Amino acid sequence: TRKELPEHFKAYKNVWVVIESEMGAIHPVSLELLGEGRKLADKRGVELAGVVLGSDRATNAAVAAAIFEHGADRAYIVADPALEHYRNEAYTKAVTDIVNTYKPEILLLGATNLGRDLAGSVATTLLTGLTADCTELAIDEEGSLAATRPTFGGSLLCTILTLNYRPQMATVRPRVFALPAREPGRTGQIIEHPLNLAEDDIITKVVQFVADRHSDEVQLAYADIVVAGGLGLRSMENFQLVKNLAAVLGAEYGGSRPLVQKGWISSDRQIGQTGKTIRPKLYIAAGISGAIQHRVGVEGADTILAINTDPNAPIFQFAHLGVIADAIEFLPALTEVFRARLAVNRLAS
Amino acid sequence: MHIVVCIKQVPDSAQIRVHPVTNTIMRQGVPTIINPYDLFAVEEALRMRDKVGGTVTVLTMGPQAAEDALRRALTFGVDRAVLLTDRAFAGSDTLATSFALAAALSKIGREFGEPRVVFTGKQTIDGDTAQVGPGIAKRLKLNQLTYVAKIVAIKPAEGEIVVERRAEGGMQTLSTKLPVLITMLEGTNEIRRGTIDDALRASRQEIVTWSAADAGITEVAKCGLKGSPTIVKKVFAPPPRAEKALQIATADQSMEELAEATTKAIFKRRPKLEEDLIRFSAGP
Ligand SMILES: Cc1cc2nc3c(=O)[nH]c(=O)nc-3n(C[C@H](O)[C@H](O)[C@H](O)COP(=O)(O)OP(=O)(O)OC[C@H]3O[C@@H](n4cnc5c(N)ncnc54)[C@H](O)[C@@H]3O)c2cc1C
Ligand SMILES: Cc1cc2nc3c(=O)[nH]c(=O)nc-3n(C[C@H](O)[C@H](O)[C@H](O)COP(=O)(O)OP(=O)(O)OC[C@H]3O[C@@H](n4cnc5c(N)ncnc54)[C@H](O)[C@@H]3O)c2cc1C
């Protein structure tokens, strides 16, 4: 029920994004949120700001410069050695302090492990509402944040409001929104804020951090081309056809959830609601029916090519290009055509 | 050492059906299960008990029928089960849920001994927010360890714990002090079968059942719909896309011709893609 905002929340203004960065490398989801946050801020006629947390002033300044080029008007920076690695206590303290000081009306975070860990703590500390894993953000007729998220495994969507509390908080998964174009030379205002927390008062210590680039974490979410297979491939051996095409295209490969359950692919290659959201330039889906839980993970793709024997498969409802064929016969042919075409062009160029 | 695991009873979502006209969720007759992610937390709690001794209590907030989930947990060998149930909790969002669970955990501490470790699952399969764990930790001032892949060491006497945590872009090893809240990552273990004795005990053991008042909650305004800052404005089915896929077909449909036509259609739609591909296949 919509009633007048309590007096002490009326000063809350502007849209903020918590920027995730590691050693100066900004997580793409933070830039995606700046792109979407810019639209919300323009609609509200307010400013867009990023919250930059890190140990080192120079690195923070570089991150700030980058977020200005991606649409932020302002950067709230907390620089403190205690913020070198992500730790809940220190990050929660930093974010809640600046929220209480500068009062944003909307606070957005990536629905990454970091963002979800932090958002839950911040929302509980501030006693405000938090909508998880949104796929759409909008400003409604009355100026509130309308956050839409899939529910029940994606079979339905629901729109959630936080009317009588501030800030209105939401997390969004990587790749749901497009990266905004960079505007070189665009600048903004920097506001520094202290952490007000001594290392001795932080109970949790980071003993070690082993970065994934030393292991083989799959980069599905950010791949330009993804080839995926589903149960229509019928066997783990046939799944090799997907990998072969992916290899020719320099693509990542993935699959629908049943393939993970059958052990044909590892869980980090699952695409969809409970797997990865992808946003490639080209998505090729072979023998995948296109269940809603799969659809929500791939809808952001620029071009979707579906290969399915069933002309009524739901995937043809949202694919851009469709081939009604047996994937087991068609994939090798497609692989060869791509191989030949790319090789010929390479000779020509 | 007293360990508490929070579990949620959820609809077996593979079987969830949506009313085609009203777009509402048809819960009647839908079987319920323990949230699958919570089983990893239950197993890890039991392993911890096996290692350092103590008791494991499971806690759920839900309708009376959530007792089924608790009885199921008892069959795995959990020692005690607590059901927090009250009309006042209906319509809780995650903030109101963490308020109620935190109150129940405090009461559990007073009645059965302070928990040194509280476990939750990573997330549920229905609400799916992953917000309740961090909410409980913040309210009870427990040190928060989310997405835990492995418990490296636990020393109750020293009050210390070391875990491996799935962090953004890598694996963090964290050390902290008890009491802690752990949200357990999926796939980290496999729930045990439990003994025949456990199964027998599960069917007759008394489930500790508390209302809001029993749990010491006096501020009813912080519970349920009233205590929830988020408001569900509408629930709807995803809109269909305007146009269907362009079907690629050739006169004689040989696989080679079809593949040829397909690549042409892709590159016609996205000419730049072909340039990118050529650049890629030419190598760096
Ligand atoms: C809570 C929940 C979460 C879920 N999360 C996910 C998720 O993240 N990702 C996900 O993918 N699923 C998810 N699912 C499962 C989802 O509902 C579907 O069951 C799943 O996507 C179906 O996989 P599929 O398309 O491979 O198999 P099927 O639905 O069995 O489809 C196989 C398709 O292959 C076609 N086919 C058969 N033979 C051939 C052939 N020779 N050549 C070409 N086509 C052929 C068939 O016509 C059919 O369309 C989830 C479900 C639930 C309940
Ligand atoms: C479709 C849908 C969408 C929703 N979206 C939102 C939203 O965006 N924001 C919001 O604030 N609320 C939301 N809610 C409400 C939210 O689901 C409820 O508050 C719910 O009680 C707990 O949240 P969760 O299921 O997301 O749990 P999660 O936070 O995903 O659960 C994490 C862990 O906490 C423990 N846990 C959770 N609930 C209980 C319980 N009742 N008893 C014992 N342990 C428990 C379990 O160990 C679980 O693994 C939504 C509900 C639905 C049905």
Tab-separated table of N, CA and C in Angstrom, chain A residues 217-295:
chain	number	residue	atom	x	y	z
A	217	GLU	N	38.447	-21.897	-14.541
A	217	GLU	CA	37.061	-21.421	-14.454
A	217	GLU	C	36.541	-21.095	-15.854
A	218	VAL	N	35.384	-21.557	-16.140
A	218	VAL	CA	34.809	-21.339	-17.460
A	218	VAL	C	34.335	-19.894	-17.605
A	219	GLN	N	34.617	-19.307	-18.724
A	219	GLN	CA	34.260	-17.908	-18.940
A	219	GLN	C	32.981	-17.787	-19.778
A	220	LEU	N	32.064	-18.696	-19.569
A	220	LEU	CA	30.828	-18.736	-20.352
A	220	LEU	C	30.089	-17.404	-20.395
A	221	ALA	N	29.907	-16.798	-19.222
A	221	ALA	CA	29.053	-15.612	-19.131
A	221	ALA	C	29.507	-14.516	-20.085
A	222	TYR	N	30.810	-14.433	-20.335
A	222	TYR	CA	31.326	-13.333	-21.139
A	222	TYR	C	31.801	-13.758	-22.522
A	223	ALA	N	31.480	-14.977	-22.913
A	223	ALA	CA	31.912	-15.447	-24.229
A	223	ALA	C	31.115	-14.756	-25.336
A	224	ASP	N	31.766	-14.472	-26.455
A	224	ASP	CA	31.103	-13.838	-27.596
A	224	ASP	C	30.250	-14.833	-28.365
A	225	ILE	N	30.693	-16.072	-28.394
A	225	ILE	CA	29.931	-17.105	-29.084
A	225	ILE	C	29.797	-18.302	-28.141
A	226	VAL	N	28.592	-18.827	-28.045
A	226	VAL	CA	28.361	-19.997	-27.202
A	226	VAL	C	27.603	-21.043	-28.022
A	227	VAL	N	28.101	-22.272	-28.000
A	227	VAL	CA	27.405	-23.389	-28.629
A	227	VAL	C	26.944	-24.307	-27.501
A	228	ALA	N	25.666	-24.668	-27.517
A	228	ALA	CA	25.164	-25.508	-26.434
A	228	ALA	C	24.349	-26.665	-26.973
A	229	GLY	N	24.296	-27.715	-26.177
A	229	GLY	CA	23.516	-28.884	-26.543
A	229	GLY	C	22.524	-29.228	-25.458
A	230	GLY	N	21.506	-30.007	-25.848
A	230	GLY	CA	20.501	-30.454	-24.888
A	230	GLY	C	20.268	-31.947	-25.028
A	231	LEU	N	19.201	-32.408	-24.415
A	231	LEU	CA	18.903	-33.839	-24.395
A	231	LEU	C	18.683	-34.412	-25.793
A	232	GLY	N	18.329	-33.534	-26.749
A	232	GLY	CA	18.130	-33.976	-28.126
A	232	GLY	C	19.382	-34.620	-28.723
A	233	LEU	N	20.541	-34.399	-28.115
A	233	LEU	CA	21.775	-35.002	-28.623
A	233	LEU	C	21.876	-36.481	-28.250
A	234	ARG	N	21.080	-36.873	-27.291
A	234	ARG	CA	20.876	-38.292	-26.948
A	234	ARG	C	22.017	-39.007	-26.227
A	235	SER	N	23.261	-38.587	-26.399
A	235	SER	CA	24.328	-39.285	-25.670
A	235	SER	C	25.506	-38.348	-25.442
A	236	MET	N	26.306	-38.720	-24.473
A	236	MET	CA	27.489	-37.943	-24.146
A	236	MET	C	28.457	-37.928	-25.331
A	237	GLU	N	28.519	-39.041	-26.075
A	237	GLU	CA	29.416	-39.110	-27.236
A	237	GLU	C	29.008	-38.071	-28.271
A	238	ASN	N	27.692	-37.964	-28.504
A	238	ASN	CA	27.218	-36.990	-29.495
A	238	ASN	C	27.478	-35.551	-29.050
A	239	PHE	N	27.618	-35.349	-27.747
A	239	PHE	CA	27.880	-33.982	-27.273
A	239	PHE	C	29.200	-33.455	-27.832
A	240	GLN	N	30.086	-34.382	-28.197
A	240	GLN	CA	31.365	-33.999	-28.812
A	240	GLN	C	31.133	-33.116	-30.052
A	241	LEU	N	29.992	-33.292	-30.724
A	241	LEU	CA	29.684	-32.485	-31.921
A	241	LEU	C	29.562	-31.008	-31.559
A	242	VAL	N	29.034	-30.757	-30.373
A	242	VAL	CA	28.918	-29.377	-29.891
A	242	VAL	C	30.312	-28.810	-29.650
A	243	LYS	N	31.155	-29.609	-29.010
A	243	LYS	CA	32.517	-29.149	-28.715
A	243	LYS	C	33.295	-28.894	-30.012
A	244	ASN	N	33.076	-29.755	-31.017
A	244	ASN	CA	33.791	-29.580	-32.280
A	244	ASN	C	33.430	-28.259	-32.940
A	245	LEU	N	32.137	-27.952	-32.958
A	245	LEU	CA	31.707	-26.685	-33.560
A	245	LEU	C	32.262	-25.517	-32.747
A	246	ALA	N	32.212	-25.637	-31.426
A	246	ALA	CA	32.728	-24.565	-30.565
A	246	ALA	C	34.204	-24.321	-30.858
A	247	ALA	N	34.950	-25.400	-31.067
A	247	ALA	CA	36.391	-25.258	-31.306
A	247	ALA	C	36.644	-24.484	-32.600
A	248	VAL	N	35.876	-24.786	-33.645
A	248	VAL	CA	36.064	-24.094	-34.922
A	248	VAL	C	35.720	-22.602	-34.798
A	249	LEU	N	34.725	-22.302	-33.966
A	249	LEU	CA	34.281	-20.909	-33.826
A	249	LEU	C	35.031	-20.164	-32.721
A	250	GLY	N	35.906	-20.835	-32.014
A	250	GLY	CA	36.572	-20.199	-30.871
A	250	GLY	C	35.563	-19.860	-29.804
A	251	ALA	N	34.559	-20.706	-29.674
A	251	ALA	CA	33.442	-20.417	-28.779
A	251	ALA	C	33.560	-21.204	-27.477
A	252	GLU	N	32.801	-20.800	-26.474
A	252	GLU	CA	32.634	-21.599	-25.268
A	252	GLU	C	31.480	-22.568	-25.533
A	253	TYR	N	31.472	-23.696	-24.827
A	253	TYR	CA	30.333	-24.579	-24.968
A	253	TYR	C	29.615	-24.747	-23.636
A	254	GLY	N	28.336	-25.099	-23.728
A	254	GLY	CA	27.554	-25.289	-22.509
A	254	GLY	C	26.373	-26.188	-22.814
A	255	GLY	N	25.423	-26.248	-21.874
A	255	GLY	CA	24.282	-27.119	-22.117
A	255	GLY	C	23.123	-26.831	-21.194
A	256	SER	N	22.058	-27.568	-21.422
A	256	SER	CA	20.868	-27.434	-20.576
A	256	SER	C	21.086	-28.207	-19.279
A	257	ARG	N	20.197	-27.995	-18.319
A	257	ARG	CA	20.415	-28.576	-17.005
A	257	ARG	C	20.446	-30.100	-16.973
A	258	PRO	N	19.583	-30.777	-17.747
A	258	PRO	CA	19.629	-32.242	-17.665
A	258	PRO	C	21.010	-32.825	-17.997
A	259	LEU	N	21.779	-32.125	-18.825
A	259	LEU	CA	23.103	-32.646	-19.175
A	259	LEU	C	24.043	-32.624	-17.980
A	260	VAL	N	23.841	-31.623	-17.107
A	260	VAL	CA	24.642	-31.564	-15.884
A	260	VAL	C	24.235	-32.717	-14.980
A	261	GLN	N	22.914	-32.923	-14.892
A	261	GLN	CA	22.416	-34.001	-14.031
A	261	GLN	C	22.876	-35.373	-14.527
A	262	LYS	N	23.039	-35.499	-15.853
A	262	LYS	CA	23.509	-36.773	-16.409
A	262	LYS	C	25.029	-36.891	-16.374
A	263	GLY	N	25.676	-35.791	-16.029
A	263	GLY	CA	27.131	-35.829	-15.957
A	263	GLY	C	27.828	-35.671	-17.305
A	264	TRP	N	27.108	-35.209	-18.329
A	264	TRP	CA	27.747	-34.996	-19.636
A	264	TRP	C	28.634	-33.754	-19.612
A	265	ILE	N	28.203	-32.749	-18.833
A	265	ILE	CA	28.993	-31.514	-18.713
A	265	ILE	C	29.060	-31.131	-17.236
A	266	SER	N	30.036	-30.289	-16.883
A	266	SER	CA	30.162	-29.870	-15.489
A	266	SER	C	29.152	-28.752	-15.200
A	267	SER	N	28.850	-28.567	-13.910
A	267	SER	CA	27.772	-27.631	-13.549
A	267	SER	C	28.094	-26.189	-13.924
A	268	ASP	N	29.393	-25.837	-14.011
A	268	ASP	CA	29.705	-24.450	-14.387
A	268	ASP	C	29.433	-24.182	-15.863
A	269	ARG	N	29.009	-25.211	-16.595
A	269	ARG	CA	28.650	-25.009	-18.006
A	269	ARG	C	27.133	-25.027	-18.226
A	270	GLN	N	26.396	-25.082	-17.137
A	270	GLN	CA	24.933	-25.059	-17.282
A	270	GLN	C	24.458	-23.650	-17.604
A	271	ILE	N	23.566	-23.561	-18.587
A	271	ILE	CA	23.051	-22.259	-19.003
A	271	ILE	C	21.586	-22.163	-18.587
A	272	GLY	N	21.216	-21.036	-17.979
A	272	GLY	CA	19.814	-20.834	-17.628
A	272	GLY	C	19.628	-20.288	-16.227
A	273	GLN	N	18.387	-20.337	-15.821
A	273	GLN	CA	17.948	-19.777	-14.545
A	273	GLN	C	18.836	-20.174	-13.366
A	274	THR	N	19.149	-21.468	-13.255
A	274	THR	CA	19.969	-21.911	-12.132
A	274	THR	C	21.408	-22.164	-12.573
A	275	GLY	N	21.741	-21.723	-13.763
A	275	GLY	CA	23.117	-21.803	-14.245
A	275	GLY	C	23.589	-20.415	-14.622
A	276	LYS	N	24.280	-20.304	-15.752
A	276	LYS	CA	24.821	-19.013	-16.162
A	276	LYS	C	23.835	-18.248	-17.046
A	277	THR	N	23.831	-16.934	-16.892
A	277	THR	CA	23.149	-16.069	-17.848
A	277	THR	C	24.203	-15.671	-18.874
A	278	ILE	N	23.896	-15.812	-20.140
A	278	ILE	CA	24.875	-15.465	-21.160
A	278	ILE	C	24.300	-14.362	-22.046
A	279	ARG	N	25.173	-13.667	-22.724
A	279	ARG	CA	24.768	-12.569	-23.594
A	279	ARG	C	25.693	-12.511	-24.804
A	280	PRO	N	25.866	-13.648	-25.478
A	280	PRO	CA	26.851	-13.675	-26.566
A	280	PRO	C	26.320	-12.997	-27.824
A	281	LYS	N	27.219	-12.788	-28.774
A	281	LYS	CA	26.788	-12.262	-30.074
A	281	LYS	C	26.037	-13.349	-30.824
A	282	LEU	N	26.484	-14.592	-30.653
A	282	LEU	CA	25.829	-15.704	-31.330
A	282	LEU	C	25.654	-16.863	-30.351
A	283	TYR	N	24.414	-17.340	-30.250
A	283	TYR	CA	24.141	-18.512	-29.418
A	283	TYR	C	23.550	-19.603	-30.297
A	284	ILE	N	24.192	-20.754	-30.324
A	284	ILE	CA	23.691	-21.876	-31.114
A	284	ILE	C	23.213	-22.955	-30.150
A	285	ALA	N	21.927	-23.277	-30.210
A	285	ALA	CA	21.339	-24.262	-29.296
A	285	ALA	C	20.898	-25.477	-30.086
A	286	ALA	N	21.517	-26.621	-29.832
A	286	ALA	CA	21.213	-27.838	-30.577
A	286	ALA	C	20.513	-28.854	-29.693
A	287	GLY	N	19.306	-29.259	-30.074
A	287	GLY	CA	18.584	-30.266	-29.305
A	287	GLY	C	18.163	-29.787	-27.939
A	288	ILE	N	17.864	-28.495	-27.853
A	288	ILE	CA	17.381	-27.906	-26.602
A	288	ILE	C	15.946	-27.446	-26.843
A	289	SER	N	15.023	-27.841	-25.943
A	289	SER	CA	13.608	-27.536	-26.195
A	289	SER	C	13.282	-26.066	-25.979
A	290	GLY	N	14.041	-25.398	-25.086
A	290	GLY	CA	13.769	-23.984	-24.840
A	290	GLY	C	12.799	-23.752	-23.704
A	291	ALA	N	12.909	-24.592	-22.650
A	291	ALA	CA	12.086	-24.400	-21.454
A	291	ALA	C	12.351	-23.008	-20.885
A	292	ILE	N	11.357	-22.485	-20.183
A	292	ILE	CA	11.465	-21.120	-19.667
A	292	ILE	C	12.733	-20.919	-18.826
A	293	GLN	N	13.114	-21.955	-18.071
A	293	GLN	CA	14.315	-21.816	-17.233
A	293	GLN	C	15.575	-21.685	-18.082
A	294	HIS	N	15.525	-22.232	-19.272
A	294	HIS	CA	16.661	-22.083	-20.178
A	294	HIS	C	16.577	-20.716	-20.871
A	295	ARG	N	15.382	-20.381	-21.295
A	295	ARG	CA	15.161	-19.126	-22.024
A	295	ARG	C	15.671	-17.898	-21.263
